[in-house]
Amino acid sequence: MKVRLVIDEEVFEAELFDTPLGKAIAALLPVEGRGAFWGSEIYFPIALRRSLERPQELVQPGDLAYWPGGPSFCIFWGPTPISGPGEIRPASEVEVFGRITSDLAGFDRVKWPVVRVERVE
């Protein structure tokens, strides 16, 4: 499923994977929340509680992931405060459910991360 993330004045195109978690996130759309930065990650709370089916300790630039500790919708584009050299490490295990498909450079311009995620028809 194609989605759009609007953060400040930046717009990012993304896709949600055809997985149980991707479908659960899609069913919540549109969602909006005040995000917080953690290094090169923005996360914001969502109304979804579930266990991780495919937990990961590392993610890739552009990954969209669910963090059950929030629970939160997470957007990664670079290292976090606990990342080692050449890696992106979430605070704890997450499950990736989608990916940003447009240029990630706009994340460096985001100052106040109010995030809206909506379907693209």
mmCIF file with all atom_site columns, C-alpha atoms in Angstrom:
data_model
loop_
_atom_site.group_PDB
_atom_site.id
_atom_site.type_symbol
_atom_site.label_atom_id
_atom_site.label_alt_id
_atom_site.label_comp_id
_atom_site.label_asym_id
_atom_site.label_entity_id
_atom_site.label_seq_id
_atom_site.pdbx_PDB_ins_code
_atom_site.Cartn_x
_atom_site.Cartn_y
_atom_site.Cartn_z
_atom_site.occupancy
_atom_site.B_iso_or_equiv
_atom_site.pdbx_formal_charge
_atom_site.auth_seq_id
_atom_site.auth_comp_id
_atom_site.auth_asym_id
_atom_site.auth_atom_id
_atom_site.pdbx_PDB_model_num
ATOM 1   C CA . MET A 1 1   ? 0.000  0.000   0.000  1.00 0.00 ? 1   MET A CA 1
ATOM 2   C CA . LYS A 1 2   ? 1.290  3.441   -0.907 1.00 0.00 ? 2   LYS A CA 1
ATOM 3   C CA . VAL A 1 3   ? 1.217  6.098   1.803  1.00 0.00 ? 3   VAL A CA 1
ATOM 4   C CA . ARG A 1 4   ? 2.362  9.670   2.302  1.00 0.00 ? 4   ARG A CA 1
ATOM 5   C CA . LEU A 1 5   ? 4.095  11.017  5.395  1.00 0.00 ? 5   LEU A CA 1
ATOM 6   C CA . VAL A 1 6   ? 3.768  14.757  5.975  1.00 0.00 ? 6   VAL A CA 1
ATOM 7   C CA . ILE A 1 7   ? 6.199  16.090  8.573  1.00 0.00 ? 7   ILE A CA 1
ATOM 8   C CA . ASP A 1 8   ? 6.437  19.871  8.985  1.00 0.00 ? 8   ASP A CA 1
ATOM 9   C CA . GLU A 1 9   ? 6.490  21.030  5.365  1.00 0.00 ? 9   GLU A CA 1
ATOM 10  C CA . GLU A 1 10  ? 8.269  17.920  4.109  1.00 0.00 ? 10  GLU A CA 1
ATOM 11  C CA . VAL A 1 11  ? 6.410  15.184  2.222  1.00 0.00 ? 11  VAL A CA 1
ATOM 12  C CA . PHE A 1 12  ? 7.706  11.634  1.886  1.00 0.00 ? 12  PHE A CA 1
ATOM 13  C CA . GLU A 1 13  ? 6.300  8.797   -0.182 1.00 0.00 ? 13  GLU A CA 1
ATOM 14  C CA . ALA A 1 14  ? 6.360  5.323   1.341  1.00 0.00 ? 14  ALA A CA 1
ATOM 15  C CA . GLU A 1 15  ? 4.957  1.834   1.071  1.00 0.00 ? 15  GLU A CA 1
ATOM 16  C CA . LEU A 1 16  ? 3.536  -0.453  3.718  1.00 0.00 ? 16  LEU A CA 1
ATOM 17  C CA . PHE A 1 17  ? 4.397  -4.130  3.311  1.00 0.00 ? 17  PHE A CA 1
ATOM 18  C CA . ASP A 1 18  ? 1.769  -6.812  2.709  1.00 0.00 ? 18  ASP A CA 1
ATOM 19  C CA . THR A 1 19  ? 2.314  -8.384  6.129  1.00 0.00 ? 19  THR A CA 1
ATOM 20  C CA . PRO A 1 20  ? -0.014 -8.757  9.121  1.00 0.00 ? 20  PRO A CA 1
ATOM 21  C CA . LEU A 1 21  ? 1.631  -5.740  10.792 1.00 0.00 ? 21  LEU A CA 1
ATOM 22  C CA . GLY A 1 22  ? 1.595  -3.677  7.593  1.00 0.00 ? 22  GLY A CA 1
ATOM 23  C CA . LYS A 1 23  ? -2.123 -4.406  7.245  1.00 0.00 ? 23  LYS A CA 1
ATOM 24  C CA . ALA A 1 24  ? -2.778 -3.524  10.906 1.00 0.00 ? 24  ALA A CA 1
ATOM 25  C CA . ILE A 1 25  ? -1.024 -0.164  10.457 1.00 0.00 ? 25  ILE A CA 1
ATOM 26  C CA . ALA A 1 26  ? -2.937 0.459   7.205  1.00 0.00 ? 26  ALA A CA 1
ATOM 27  C CA . ALA A 1 27  ? -6.228 -0.124  9.039  1.00 0.00 ? 27  ALA A CA 1
ATOM 28  C CA . LEU A 1 28  ? -5.394 2.758   11.411 1.00 0.00 ? 28  LEU A CA 1
ATOM 29  C CA . LEU A 1 29  ? -4.810 5.327   8.653  1.00 0.00 ? 29  LEU A CA 1
ATOM 30  C CA . PRO A 1 30  ? -4.886 8.233   8.650  1.00 0.00 ? 30  PRO A CA 1
ATOM 31  C CA . VAL A 1 31  ? -2.849 8.710   11.832 1.00 0.00 ? 31  VAL A CA 1
ATOM 32  C CA . GLU A 1 32  ? -1.261 11.831  13.217 1.00 0.00 ? 32  GLU A CA 1
ATOM 33  C CA . GLY A 1 33  ? 0.958  12.433  16.196 1.00 0.00 ? 33  GLY A CA 1
ATOM 34  C CA . ARG A 1 34  ? 3.542  14.680  17.755 1.00 0.00 ? 34  ARG A CA 1
ATOM 35  C CA . GLY A 1 35  ? 6.823  12.958  17.194 1.00 0.00 ? 35  GLY A CA 1
ATOM 36  C CA . ALA A 1 36  ? 10.067 13.017  19.092 1.00 0.00 ? 36  ALA A CA 1
ATOM 37  C CA . PHE A 1 37  ? 13.605 12.724  17.802 1.00 0.00 ? 37  PHE A CA 1
ATOM 38  C CA . TRP A 1 38  ? 16.041 10.065  18.956 1.00 0.00 ? 38  TRP A CA 1
ATOM 39  C CA . GLY A 1 39  ? 19.103 10.662  16.849 1.00 0.00 ? 39  GLY A CA 1
ATOM 40  C CA . SER A 1 40  ? 18.052 10.168  13.233 1.00 0.00 ? 40  SER A CA 1
ATOM 41  C CA . GLU A 1 41  ? 14.745 8.587   14.194 1.00 0.00 ? 41  GLU A CA 1
ATOM 42  C CA . ILE A 1 42  ? 11.320 10.132  14.668 1.00 0.00 ? 42  ILE A CA 1
ATOM 43  C CA . TYR A 1 43  ? 8.781  8.177   16.676 1.00 0.00 ? 43  TYR A CA 1
ATOM 44  C CA . PHE A 1 44  ? 5.235  8.941   17.760 1.00 0.00 ? 44  PHE A CA 1
ATOM 45  C CA . PRO A 1 45  ? 2.562  6.998   19.664 1.00 0.00 ? 45  PRO A CA 1
ATOM 46  C CA . ILE A 1 46  ? -0.072 4.964   17.840 1.00 0.00 ? 46  ILE A CA 1
ATOM 47  C CA . ALA A 1 47  ? -3.178 3.117   19.027 1.00 0.00 ? 47  ALA A CA 1
ATOM 48  C CA . LEU A 1 48  ? -1.934 -0.396  18.358 1.00 0.00 ? 48  LEU A CA 1
ATOM 49  C CA . ARG A 1 49  ? -0.771 -3.002  20.848 1.00 0.00 ? 49  ARG A CA 1
ATOM 50  C CA . ARG A 1 50  ? 0.717  -6.222  19.569 1.00 0.00 ? 50  ARG A CA 1
ATOM 51  C CA . SER A 1 51  ? 3.716  -8.460  19.985 1.00 0.00 ? 51  SER A CA 1
ATOM 52  C CA . LEU A 1 52  ? 6.484  -8.564  17.405 1.00 0.00 ? 52  LEU A CA 1
ATOM 53  C CA . GLU A 1 53  ? 6.306  -11.409 14.888 1.00 0.00 ? 53  GLU A CA 1
ATOM 54  C CA . ARG A 1 54  ? 9.603  -10.544 13.185 1.00 0.00 ? 54  ARG A CA 1
ATOM 55  C CA . PRO A 1 55  ? 11.745 -8.674  15.732 1.00 0.00 ? 55  PRO A CA 1
ATOM 56  C CA . GLN A 1 56  ? 14.864 -6.878  14.513 1.00 0.00 ? 56  GLN A CA 1
ATOM 57  C CA . GLU A 1 57  ? 17.715 -5.274  16.430 1.00 0.00 ? 57  GLU A CA 1
ATOM 58  C CA . LEU A 1 58  ? 18.985 -3.336  13.384 1.00 0.00 ? 58  LEU A CA 1
ATOM 59  C CA . VAL A 1 59  ? 17.142 -1.398  10.665 1.00 0.00 ? 59  VAL A CA 1
ATOM 60  C CA . GLN A 1 60  ? 17.995 0.321   7.384  1.00 0.00 ? 60  GLN A CA 1
ATOM 61  C CA . PRO A 1 61  ? 17.705 3.975   6.298  1.00 0.00 ? 61  PRO A CA 1
ATOM 62  C CA . GLY A 1 62  ? 14.085 4.644   5.340  1.00 0.00 ? 62  GLY A CA 1
ATOM 63  C CA . ASP A 1 63  ? 12.598 1.794   7.363  1.00 0.00 ? 63  ASP A CA 1
ATOM 64  C CA . LEU A 1 64  ? 9.217  2.286   9.031  1.00 0.00 ? 64  LEU A CA 1
ATOM 65  C CA . ALA A 1 65  ? 8.896  0.160   12.152 1.00 0.00 ? 65  ALA A CA 1
ATOM 66  C CA . TYR A 1 66  ? 6.633  -0.595  15.087 1.00 0.00 ? 66  TYR A CA 1
ATOM 67  C CA . TRP A 1 67  ? 8.105  -0.338  18.582 1.00 0.00 ? 67  TRP A CA 1
ATOM 68  C CA . PRO A 1 68  ? 5.931  -2.099  21.187 1.00 0.00 ? 68  PRO A CA 1
ATOM 69  C CA . GLY A 1 69  ? 7.523  -0.141  24.052 1.00 0.00 ? 69  GLY A CA 1
ATOM 70  C CA . GLY A 1 70  ? 5.526  2.975   23.104 1.00 0.00 ? 70  GLY A CA 1
ATOM 71  C CA . PRO A 1 71  ? 3.711  1.644   21.321 1.00 0.00 ? 71  PRO A CA 1
ATOM 72  C CA . SER A 1 72  ? 5.108  3.788   18.524 1.00 0.00 ? 72  SER A CA 1
ATOM 73  C CA . PHE A 1 73  ? 5.390  4.293   14.788 1.00 0.00 ? 73  PHE A CA 1
ATOM 74  C CA . CYS A 1 74  ? 9.111  4.789   14.068 1.00 0.00 ? 74  CYS A CA 1
ATOM 75  C CA . ILE A 1 75  ? 10.814 6.371   11.074 1.00 0.00 ? 75  ILE A CA 1
ATOM 76  C CA . PHE A 1 76  ? 14.547 5.723   10.676 1.00 0.00 ? 76  PHE A CA 1
ATOM 77  C CA . TRP A 1 77  ? 16.893 7.574   8.340  1.00 0.00 ? 77  TRP A CA 1
ATOM 78  C CA . GLY A 1 78  ? 20.229 7.387   10.158 1.00 0.00 ? 78  GLY A CA 1
ATOM 79  C CA . PRO A 1 79  ? 22.022 6.427   13.366 1.00 0.00 ? 79  PRO A CA 1
ATOM 80  C CA . THR A 1 80  ? 20.456 6.580   16.810 1.00 0.00 ? 80  THR A CA 1
ATOM 81  C CA . PRO A 1 81  ? 22.380 7.404   20.010 1.00 0.00 ? 81  PRO A CA 1
ATOM 82  C CA . ILE A 1 82  ? 23.186 3.692   20.554 1.00 0.00 ? 82  ILE A CA 1
ATOM 83  C CA . SER A 1 83  ? 24.122 2.821   16.954 1.00 0.00 ? 83  SER A CA 1
ATOM 84  C CA . GLY A 1 84  ? 27.550 1.398   16.320 1.00 0.00 ? 84  GLY A CA 1
ATOM 85  C CA . PRO A 1 85  ? 29.638 2.299   13.251 1.00 0.00 ? 85  PRO A CA 1
ATOM 86  C CA . GLY A 1 86  ? 27.666 1.714   10.052 1.00 0.00 ? 86  GLY A CA 1
ATOM 87  C CA . GLU A 1 87  ? 24.459 0.584   11.750 1.00 0.00 ? 87  GLU A CA 1
ATOM 88  C CA . ILE A 1 88  ? 21.062 1.903   12.781 1.00 0.00 ? 88  ILE A CA 1
ATOM 89  C CA . ARG A 1 89  ? 20.045 0.448   16.133 1.00 0.00 ? 89  ARG A CA 1
ATOM 90  C CA . PRO A 1 90  ? 16.594 1.071   17.667 1.00 0.00 ? 90  PRO A CA 1
ATOM 91  C CA . ALA A 1 91  ? 16.232 1.439   21.457 1.00 0.00 ? 91  ALA A CA 1
ATOM 92  C CA . SER A 1 92  ? 15.043 -2.182  21.541 1.00 0.00 ? 92  SER A CA 1
ATOM 93  C CA . GLU A 1 93  ? 13.659 -4.660  19.041 1.00 0.00 ? 93  GLU A CA 1
ATOM 94  C CA . VAL A 1 94  ? 11.193 -3.370  16.443 1.00 0.00 ? 94  VAL A CA 1
ATOM 95  C CA . GLU A 1 95  ? 9.289  -4.869  13.523 1.00 0.00 ? 95  GLU A CA 1
ATOM 96  C CA . VAL A 1 96  ? 9.703  -3.238  10.120 1.00 0.00 ? 96  VAL A CA 1
ATOM 97  C CA . PHE A 1 97  ? 6.380  -2.841  8.298  1.00 0.00 ? 97  PHE A CA 1
ATOM 98  C CA . GLY A 1 98  ? 7.239  -0.413  5.498  1.00 0.00 ? 98  GLY A CA 1
ATOM 99  C CA . ARG A 1 99  ? 9.812  1.765   3.787  1.00 0.00 ? 99  ARG A CA 1
ATOM 100 C CA . ILE A 1 100 ? 10.211 5.356   2.631  1.00 0.00 ? 100 ILE A CA 1
ATOM 101 C CA . THR A 1 101 ? 10.473 5.257   -1.175 1.00 0.00 ? 101 THR A CA 1
ATOM 102 C CA . SER A 1 102 ? 11.346 8.919   -1.761 1.00 0.00 ? 102 SER A CA 1
ATOM 103 C CA . ASP A 1 103 ? 14.515 10.883  -0.966 1.00 0.00 ? 103 ASP A CA 1
ATOM 104 C CA . LEU A 1 104 ? 15.424 10.894  2.735  1.00 0.00 ? 104 LEU A CA 1
ATOM 105 C CA . ALA A 1 105 ? 17.273 14.239  2.613  1.00 0.00 ? 105 ALA A CA 1
ATOM 106 C CA . GLY A 1 106 ? 14.170 16.153  3.771  1.00 0.00 ? 106 GLY A CA 1
ATOM 107 C CA . PHE A 1 107 ? 14.440 14.585  7.223  1.00 0.00 ? 107 PHE A CA 1
ATOM 108 C CA . ASP A 1 108 ? 17.425 16.810  7.962  1.00 0.00 ? 108 ASP A CA 1
ATOM 109 C CA . ARG A 1 109 ? 15.136 19.854  7.554  1.00 0.00 ? 109 ARG A CA 1
ATOM 110 C CA . VAL A 1 110 ? 12.441 18.687  9.990  1.00 0.00 ? 110 VAL A CA 1
ATOM 111 C CA . LYS A 1 111 ? 12.407 20.782  13.176 1.00 0.00 ? 111 LYS A CA 1
ATOM 112 C CA . TRP A 1 112 ? 9.051  20.099  14.892 1.00 0.00 ? 112 TRP A CA 1
ATOM 113 C CA . PRO A 1 113 ? 7.973  16.585  14.001 1.00 0.00 ? 113 PRO A CA 1
ATOM 114 C CA . VAL A 1 114 ? 4.203  16.579  13.841 1.00 0.00 ? 114 VAL A CA 1
ATOM 115 C CA . VAL A 1 115 ? 3.669  13.550  11.626 1.00 0.00 ? 115 VAL A CA 1
ATOM 116 C CA . ARG A 1 116 ? 0.636  12.689  9.505  1.00 0.00 ? 116 ARG A CA 1
ATOM 117 C CA . VAL A 1 117 ? 0.483  9.369   7.671  1.00 0.00 ? 117 VAL A CA 1
ATOM 118 C CA . GLU A 1 118 ? -2.229 8.960   5.045  1.00 0.00 ? 118 GLU A CA 1
ATOM 119 C CA . ARG A 1 119 ? -3.131 6.651   2.200  1.00 0.00 ? 119 ARG A CA 1
ATOM 120 C CA . VAL A 1 120 ? -2.283 7.611   -1.365 1.00 0.00 ? 120 VAL A CA 1
ATOM 121 C CA . GLU A 1 121 ? -5.221 6.811   -3.619 1.00 0.00 ? 121 GLU A CA 1
#
